[in-house]
Steps between C-alpha positions, in 0.01 A plus 500: 500500500625840384858430608493131393625383840521134593255350749782460752586871480134597537466275805814650658384858441153426641657342807731798553217753471294285737778514761499880482120519532522281812767734639333835420204592718324776314359620169710435190466859383678607821810284448819707518857420404576476874244218528664310216846557650381380841354188337828419327693564822271257684606218265804416708488132410489566127803532275577825318394332178160413650459855626584636155237272348243616755575863416467424129161336560377794708630753249304326222190475718498867598581604143182320395301677773631836373408413141151404618463833677480338844818667624667830418866394533694177518644476855775267377657771283680642804606162640856390432534128452766285668837493329554161343841352442558295188360155565732218400303173487644163594646319203575131460820373345470275196598208724224580749240525223612160369493345848146623567366372168682167541340458844160445338374140501386451140355151548145645502320746273487747787878481527531557126270800543718645775814455292334661198387789719851562635657469156248749361549749783876493452518435127256779407532739795127508565314656789319235706161636387612469136617142552185372671291692245680349201260335255567218255372694193761768575794259479684465170770259607585389145580862418680546833290763675196556720256790511466658844219717631682722749417796720223721368401223254805588290616221272857407418678213329761319710751250358495158664812284490527129432532401867182680606320390183588132559384524862167650392442235234582209736263641761214555253544147364456354849228734621176302558273486195199608704664842538536548125210748492696746712689749285726588791845343483552456873216331688469348846404143585133590446552644154444864596762770431799493732490789748775749575511365857563146373777626274662673800480178705654297218798733475549510879476122535741427217751752637489327840551160338796638305653649814474859372449719807441833328165670545361429155169513318390447138614856433854398598513290183403807298773705668752222438395469135564871438823513697650197327409640157671831573801329656541307176487810285134536400391848393302671777233616253443139396469393865258789559280378216505139620409602856223732384637805682355832385817689588859389454577658841313208661721253314817689593481358851650181358810686388542608862469139614769409250720781632452381858612154385819648354569682829455175692737310270762777520472511880562124521781462249688829458851481652459848653156440646 
């Protein structure tokens, strides 16, 4: 509550601390930095990013114990986290985005829902949790924007283009009347809010139908949205605001993706390659 973390972050941190408590056989007040280091070393099947998250969770946990007077020092202070390289996410080309969206069968209201979901993910660059949590009262399609409740319950206004807006309107027109009481935009066949898992399955299934073999998720549409904006000259500060990033350094990853694209093009076409 104090740090305004999302439920998903809280669940991840609780799980990480739980793994350590299962590993450590002793009293918490006796935990040393060697114990924490041994725990991280034991996570041979986990990626460096997962280990870094575990260390962050433990550091927060032990910091709380120190503040509560239950421990004298934070054992994580002397633990060096794994070195993380810059993560470059998979990005779809404009053609691949179009192929995936066109693969949706829009002959049913569920198909119209799936198309509207994909158009919204790509057209607005939303996180999957923001998309499935989108509510009808927060859409101002006539004015061309939607209000998003993002991480830490922070609100932001995101422009929505004509293509995504038209897809949303067509879906809502065909959505069964008995679901009209639900304020959530995206609902399942029973009228309850669409889950993150269902959104993941929709993206995966449509990618398979379109013949796109990349390892993609709903977040891939967000990455593609940002990359395509920057490739077409959008100001990085504007993209940062639309994505809801606290720091522009997080958004700068998309300039690196763009640079890697240039390197690829040069490698393929330069006469002195």
